[in-house]
Tab-separated table of C-alpha atoms and ligand atoms in Angstrom:
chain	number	residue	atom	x	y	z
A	1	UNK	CA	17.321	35.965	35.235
A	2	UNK	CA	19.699	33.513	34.838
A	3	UNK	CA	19.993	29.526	36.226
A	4	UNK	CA	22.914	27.994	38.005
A	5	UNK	CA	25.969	27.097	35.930
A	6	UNK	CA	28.119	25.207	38.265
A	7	UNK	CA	27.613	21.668	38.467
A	8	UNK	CA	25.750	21.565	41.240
A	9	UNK	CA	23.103	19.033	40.995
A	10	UNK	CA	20.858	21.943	42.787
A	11	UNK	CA	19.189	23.471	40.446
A	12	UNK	CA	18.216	27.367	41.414
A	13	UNK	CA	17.734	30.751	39.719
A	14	UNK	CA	20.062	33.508	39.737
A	15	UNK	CA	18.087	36.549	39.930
A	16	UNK	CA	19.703	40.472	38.982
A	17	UNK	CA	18.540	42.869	41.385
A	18	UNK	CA	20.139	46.963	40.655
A	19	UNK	CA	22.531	45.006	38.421
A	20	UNK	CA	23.859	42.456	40.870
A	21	UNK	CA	23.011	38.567	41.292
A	22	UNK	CA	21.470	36.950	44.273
A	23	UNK	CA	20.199	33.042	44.316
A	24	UNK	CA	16.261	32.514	44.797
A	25	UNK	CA	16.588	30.039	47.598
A	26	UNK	CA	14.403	29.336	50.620
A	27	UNK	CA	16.386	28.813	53.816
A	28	UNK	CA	16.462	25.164	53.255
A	29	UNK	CA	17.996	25.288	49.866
A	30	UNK	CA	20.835	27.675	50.910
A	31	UNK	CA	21.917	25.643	54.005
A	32	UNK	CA	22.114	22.318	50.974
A	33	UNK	CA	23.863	24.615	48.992
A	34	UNK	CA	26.605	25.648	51.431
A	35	UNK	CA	26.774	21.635	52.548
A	36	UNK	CA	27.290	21.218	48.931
A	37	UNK	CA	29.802	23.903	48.675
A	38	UNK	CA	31.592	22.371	51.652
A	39	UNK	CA	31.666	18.573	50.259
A	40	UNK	CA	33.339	19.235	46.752
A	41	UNK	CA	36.059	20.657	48.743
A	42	UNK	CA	36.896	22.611	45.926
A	43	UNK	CA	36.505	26.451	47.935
A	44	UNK	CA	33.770	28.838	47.382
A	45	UNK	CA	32.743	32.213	47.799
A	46	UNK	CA	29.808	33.079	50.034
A	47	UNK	CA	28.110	36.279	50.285
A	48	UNK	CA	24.818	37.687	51.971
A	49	UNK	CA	24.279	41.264	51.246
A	50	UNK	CA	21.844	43.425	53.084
A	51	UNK	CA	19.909	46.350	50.984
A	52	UNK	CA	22.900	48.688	52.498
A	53	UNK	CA	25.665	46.611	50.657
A	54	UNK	CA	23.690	45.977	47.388
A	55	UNK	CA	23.055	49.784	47.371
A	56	UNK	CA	27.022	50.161	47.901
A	57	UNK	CA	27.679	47.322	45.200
A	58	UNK	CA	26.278	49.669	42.685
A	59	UNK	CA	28.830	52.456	43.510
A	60	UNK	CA	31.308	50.309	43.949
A	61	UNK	CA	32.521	47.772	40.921
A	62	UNK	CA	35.208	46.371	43.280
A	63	UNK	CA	32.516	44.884	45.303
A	64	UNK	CA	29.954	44.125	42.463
A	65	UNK	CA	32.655	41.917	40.683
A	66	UNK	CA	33.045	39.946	44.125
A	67	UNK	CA	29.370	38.998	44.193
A	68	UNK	CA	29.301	38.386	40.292
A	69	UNK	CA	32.067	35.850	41.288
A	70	UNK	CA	30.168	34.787	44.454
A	71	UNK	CA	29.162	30.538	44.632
A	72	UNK	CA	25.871	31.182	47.245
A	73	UNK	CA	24.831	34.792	46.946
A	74	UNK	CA	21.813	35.216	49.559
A	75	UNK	CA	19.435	37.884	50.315
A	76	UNK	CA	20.217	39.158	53.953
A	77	UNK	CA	17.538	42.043	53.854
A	78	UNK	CA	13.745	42.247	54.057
A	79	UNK	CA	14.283	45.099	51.801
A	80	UNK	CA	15.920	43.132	49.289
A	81	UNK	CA	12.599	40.329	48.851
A	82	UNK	CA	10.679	43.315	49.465
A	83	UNK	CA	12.651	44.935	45.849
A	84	UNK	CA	12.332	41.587	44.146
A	85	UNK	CA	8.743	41.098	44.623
A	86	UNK	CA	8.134	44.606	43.515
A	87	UNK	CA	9.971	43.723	40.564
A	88	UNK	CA	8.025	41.023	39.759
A	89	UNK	CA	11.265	38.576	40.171
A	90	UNK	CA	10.427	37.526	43.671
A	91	UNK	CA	12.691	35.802	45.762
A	92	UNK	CA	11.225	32.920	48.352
A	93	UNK	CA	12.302	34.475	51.175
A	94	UNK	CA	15.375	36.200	53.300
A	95	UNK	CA	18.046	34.168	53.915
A	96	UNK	CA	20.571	35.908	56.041
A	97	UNK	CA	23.964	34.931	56.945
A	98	UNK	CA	23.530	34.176	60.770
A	99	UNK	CA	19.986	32.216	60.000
A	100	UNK	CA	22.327	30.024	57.448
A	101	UNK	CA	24.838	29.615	59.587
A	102	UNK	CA	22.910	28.443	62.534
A	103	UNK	CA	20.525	26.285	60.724
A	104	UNK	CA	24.175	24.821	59.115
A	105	UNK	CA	25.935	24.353	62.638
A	106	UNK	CA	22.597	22.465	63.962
A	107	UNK	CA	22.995	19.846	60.955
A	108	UNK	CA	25.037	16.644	61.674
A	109	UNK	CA	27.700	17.619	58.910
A	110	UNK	CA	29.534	20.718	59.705
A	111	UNK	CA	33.102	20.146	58.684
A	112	UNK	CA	36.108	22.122	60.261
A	113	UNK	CA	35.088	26.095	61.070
A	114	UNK	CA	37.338	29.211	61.072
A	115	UNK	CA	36.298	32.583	62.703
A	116	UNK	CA	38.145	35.354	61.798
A	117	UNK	CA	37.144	39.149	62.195
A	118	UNK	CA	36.337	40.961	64.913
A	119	UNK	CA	37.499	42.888	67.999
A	120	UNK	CA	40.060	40.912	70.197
A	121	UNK	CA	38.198	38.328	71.971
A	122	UNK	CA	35.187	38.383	70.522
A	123	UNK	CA	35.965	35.443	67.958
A	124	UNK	CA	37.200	33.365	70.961
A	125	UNK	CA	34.273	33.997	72.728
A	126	UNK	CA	31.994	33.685	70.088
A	127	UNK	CA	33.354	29.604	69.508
A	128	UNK	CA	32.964	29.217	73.688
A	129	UNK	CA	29.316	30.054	73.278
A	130	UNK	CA	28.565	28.184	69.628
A	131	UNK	CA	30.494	24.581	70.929
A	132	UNK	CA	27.843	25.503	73.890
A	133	UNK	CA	24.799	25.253	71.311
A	134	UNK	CA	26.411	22.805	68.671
A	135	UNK	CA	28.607	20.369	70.537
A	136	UNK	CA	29.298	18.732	67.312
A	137	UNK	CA	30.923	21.725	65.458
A	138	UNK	CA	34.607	21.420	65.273
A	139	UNK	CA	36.062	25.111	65.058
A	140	UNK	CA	39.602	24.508	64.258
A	141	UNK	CA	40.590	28.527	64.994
A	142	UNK	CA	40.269	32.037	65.396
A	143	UNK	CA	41.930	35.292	64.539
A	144	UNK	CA	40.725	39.172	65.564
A	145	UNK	CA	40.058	41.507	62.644
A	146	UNK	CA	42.120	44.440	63.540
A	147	UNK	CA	45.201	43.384	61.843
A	148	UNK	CA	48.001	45.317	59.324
A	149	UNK	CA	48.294	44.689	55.960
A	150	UNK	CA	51.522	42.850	56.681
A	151	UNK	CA	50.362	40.850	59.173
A	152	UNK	CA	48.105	38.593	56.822
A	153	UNK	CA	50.413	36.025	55.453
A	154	UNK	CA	51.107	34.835	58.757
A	155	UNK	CA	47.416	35.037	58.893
A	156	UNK	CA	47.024	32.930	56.295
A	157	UNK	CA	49.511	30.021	57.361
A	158	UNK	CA	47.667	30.304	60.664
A	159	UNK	CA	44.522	29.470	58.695
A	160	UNK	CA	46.436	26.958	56.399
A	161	UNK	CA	47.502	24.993	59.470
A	162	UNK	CA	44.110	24.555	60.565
A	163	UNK	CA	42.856	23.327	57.589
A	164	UNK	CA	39.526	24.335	57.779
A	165	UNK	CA	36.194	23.418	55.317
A	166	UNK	CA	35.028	26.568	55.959
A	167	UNK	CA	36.316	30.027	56.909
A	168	UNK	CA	33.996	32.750	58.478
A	169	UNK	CA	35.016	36.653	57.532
A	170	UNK	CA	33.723	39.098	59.692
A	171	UNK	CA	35.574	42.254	58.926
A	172	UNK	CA	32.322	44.392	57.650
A	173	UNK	CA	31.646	44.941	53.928
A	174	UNK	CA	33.149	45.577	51.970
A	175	UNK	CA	36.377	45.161	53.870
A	176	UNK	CA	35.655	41.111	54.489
A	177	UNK	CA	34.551	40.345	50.537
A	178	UNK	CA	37.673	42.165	49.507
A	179	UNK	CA	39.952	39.773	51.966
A	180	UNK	CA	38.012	37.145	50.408
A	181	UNK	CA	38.842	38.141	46.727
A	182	UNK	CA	42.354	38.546	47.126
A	183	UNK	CA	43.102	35.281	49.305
A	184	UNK	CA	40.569	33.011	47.957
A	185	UNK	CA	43.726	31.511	45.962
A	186	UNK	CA	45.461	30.715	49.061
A	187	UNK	CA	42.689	29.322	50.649
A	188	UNK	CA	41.335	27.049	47.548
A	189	UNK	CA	39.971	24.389	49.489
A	190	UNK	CA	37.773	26.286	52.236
A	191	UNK	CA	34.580	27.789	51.232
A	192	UNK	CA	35.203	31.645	52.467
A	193	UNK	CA	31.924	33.442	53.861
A	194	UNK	CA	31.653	37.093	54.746
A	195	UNK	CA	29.503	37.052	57.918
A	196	UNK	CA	29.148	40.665	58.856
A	197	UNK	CA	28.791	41.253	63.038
A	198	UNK	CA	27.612	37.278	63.654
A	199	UNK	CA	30.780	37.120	65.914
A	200	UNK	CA	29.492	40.092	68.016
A	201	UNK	CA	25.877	38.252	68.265
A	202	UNK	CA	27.348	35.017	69.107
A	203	UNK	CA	29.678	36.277	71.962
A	204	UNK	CA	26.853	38.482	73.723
A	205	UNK	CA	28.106	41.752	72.595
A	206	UNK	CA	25.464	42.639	70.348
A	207	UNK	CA	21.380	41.832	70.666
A	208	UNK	CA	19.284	40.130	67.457
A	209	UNK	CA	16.324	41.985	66.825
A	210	UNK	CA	13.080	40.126	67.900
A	211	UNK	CA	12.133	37.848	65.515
A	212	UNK	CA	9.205	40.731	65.492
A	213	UNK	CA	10.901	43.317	64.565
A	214	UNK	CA	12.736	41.343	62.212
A	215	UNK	CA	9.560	40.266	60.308
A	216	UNK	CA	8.424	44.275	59.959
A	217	UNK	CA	11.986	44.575	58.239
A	218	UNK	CA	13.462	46.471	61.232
A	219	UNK	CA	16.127	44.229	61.985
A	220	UNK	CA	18.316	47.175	60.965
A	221	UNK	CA	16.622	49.921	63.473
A	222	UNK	CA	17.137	47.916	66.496
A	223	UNK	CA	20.917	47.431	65.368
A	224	UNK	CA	21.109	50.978	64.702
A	225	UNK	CA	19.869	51.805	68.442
A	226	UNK	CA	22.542	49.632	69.844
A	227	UNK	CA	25.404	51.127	67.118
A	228	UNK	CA	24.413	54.708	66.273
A	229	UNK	CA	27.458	55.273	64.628
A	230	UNK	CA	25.704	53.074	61.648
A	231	UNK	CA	23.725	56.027	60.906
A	232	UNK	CA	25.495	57.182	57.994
A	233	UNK	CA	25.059	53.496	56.437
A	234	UNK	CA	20.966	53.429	57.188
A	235	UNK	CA	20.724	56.554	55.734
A	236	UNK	CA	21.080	54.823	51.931
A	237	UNK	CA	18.139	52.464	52.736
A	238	UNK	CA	15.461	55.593	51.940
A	239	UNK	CA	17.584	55.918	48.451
A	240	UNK	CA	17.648	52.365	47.972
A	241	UNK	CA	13.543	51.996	48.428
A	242	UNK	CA	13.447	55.384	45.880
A	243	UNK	CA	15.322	53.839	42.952
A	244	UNK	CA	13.234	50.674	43.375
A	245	UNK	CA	10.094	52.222	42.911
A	246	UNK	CA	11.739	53.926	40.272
A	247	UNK	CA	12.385	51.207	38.670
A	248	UNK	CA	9.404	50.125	38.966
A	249	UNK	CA	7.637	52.981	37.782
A	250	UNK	CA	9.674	52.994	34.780
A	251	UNK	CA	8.780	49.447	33.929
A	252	UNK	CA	4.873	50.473	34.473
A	253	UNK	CA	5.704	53.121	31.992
A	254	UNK	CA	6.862	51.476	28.932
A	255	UNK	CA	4.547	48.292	29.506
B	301	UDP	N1	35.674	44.567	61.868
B	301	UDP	C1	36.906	43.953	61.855
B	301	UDP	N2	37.961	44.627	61.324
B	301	UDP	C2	37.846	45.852	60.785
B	301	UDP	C3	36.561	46.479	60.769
B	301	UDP	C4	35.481	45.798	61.324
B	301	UDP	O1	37.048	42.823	62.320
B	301	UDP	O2	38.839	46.407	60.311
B	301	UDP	C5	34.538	43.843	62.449
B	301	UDP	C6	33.765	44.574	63.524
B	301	UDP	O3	34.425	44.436	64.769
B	301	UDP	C7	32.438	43.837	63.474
B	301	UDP	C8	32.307	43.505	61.988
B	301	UDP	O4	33.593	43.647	61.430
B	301	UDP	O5	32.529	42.643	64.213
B	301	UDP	C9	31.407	44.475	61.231
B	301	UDP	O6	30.148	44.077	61.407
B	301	UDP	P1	28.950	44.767	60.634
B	301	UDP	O7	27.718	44.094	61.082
B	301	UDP	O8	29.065	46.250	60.717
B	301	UDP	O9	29.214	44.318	59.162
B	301	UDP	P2	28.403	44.681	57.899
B	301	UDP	O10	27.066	45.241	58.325
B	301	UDP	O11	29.285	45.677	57.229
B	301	UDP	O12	28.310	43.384	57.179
């Protein structure tokens, strides 16, 4: 366990969960944190992993280092409290990406918001319905996800141009952290976010779970109903609950 070292006056803990960090904040904390993030105008790296892409980060160092390097690191999982309570390093509470976000947009200090990711259309329709809930947020552009490799430096001057506070990545992990990684240089005064399918929820395209579902932890089942093809990916949540008890088995064990 480890505390904050950037000099943020928020103080919070740093926990390691299978060998990668994620911040003990509540809710409330993260949103201050982001604000925070947003106000030194200095960029920032923003990621909310899911028990799926902390199970992948352990396989994969190219996505580990990203969340070693991450400013907010966030717990976007009941599996993932679930593992740090287990482990007897609990974490207040989940705090996933689309919660922050929308507890963010309905504060009175948003700054300037990119969307980019997505199928064509869906970040366009995504800002129609947000400016809808959040009249206040100013969402200065958007760009689709599907684009080439050499199609990103005009990408980036689009995104440069609209000089946003904060840019929104929703290309899927780990496709959107490694965008992040390579053009957080470019971009060194917006705070970059990886934000998964929000864009889909926003624009219609893709139901929440009830918030009862989402408290049993089955946030994922009900998205896995409406995307089968994600069957592959909720297949490593069984492996991921094994090596936790594991883990903590092995801790019982030389107590
Ligand atoms: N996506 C994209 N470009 C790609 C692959 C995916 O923009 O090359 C988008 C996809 O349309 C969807 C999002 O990335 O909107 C993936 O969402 P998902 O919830 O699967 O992300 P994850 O669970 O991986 O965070």
């Amino acid at each position: 366990m480890q505390f904050s070292s950037s000099p943020s006056p928020l103080l919070f803990q740093r926990i390691r969960l299978l060998n990668t960090p994620i911040d003990a904040l509540s809710l409330r904390e993260a949103v201050a944190r982001l604000q925070e993030l947003i106000a030194q105008s200095r960029g920032g790296l923003v990621c909310t992993p899911d028990t799926t892409a902390l199970w992948r980060a352990q396989k994969d160092p190219s996505l580990r280092a990203i969340y070693e390097e991450a400013d907010l690191i966030t717990p976007d999982g009941t599996g993932v409290v679930w593992a740090s309570r287990l482990l007897g390093m609990a974490l207040p509470e989940r705090v996933s990406g689309i919660d922050l976000l929308e507890r963010f947009f309905a504060g009175a200090h948003t700054g300037r918001v990119f969307l980019l990711g997505a199928a064509p259309g869906v970040a366009e329709r995504a800002a129609l319905k947000l400016w809808e809930r959040y009249p206040n947020l100013q969402i200065v552009g958007t760009h689709h996800g599907y684009f080439r490799p050499d199609e990103n430096e005009q990408i980036i001057s689009l995104i440069h141009q609209a000089q946003p506070d904060l840019v929104l990545v929703g290309l899927g992990v780990p496709r959107q952290e490694l965008w992040m990684r390579e053009n957080r240089e470019k971009l060194n005064r917006s705070v970059l976010m990886g934000v998964g399918g929000c864009f889909d929820v926003w624009a219609g395209r893709l139901m929440r779970a009830p918030l009862s579902w989402q408290r049993l932890g089955l946030e994922w089942l009900y998205r896995l109903v409406q995307e089968p093809k994600r069957l592959a990916r909720a297949l490593t949540i069984p492996l991921f609950v094994l090596e936790v008890w594991a883990l903590k088995l092995t801790h019982l064990w030389w107590r």
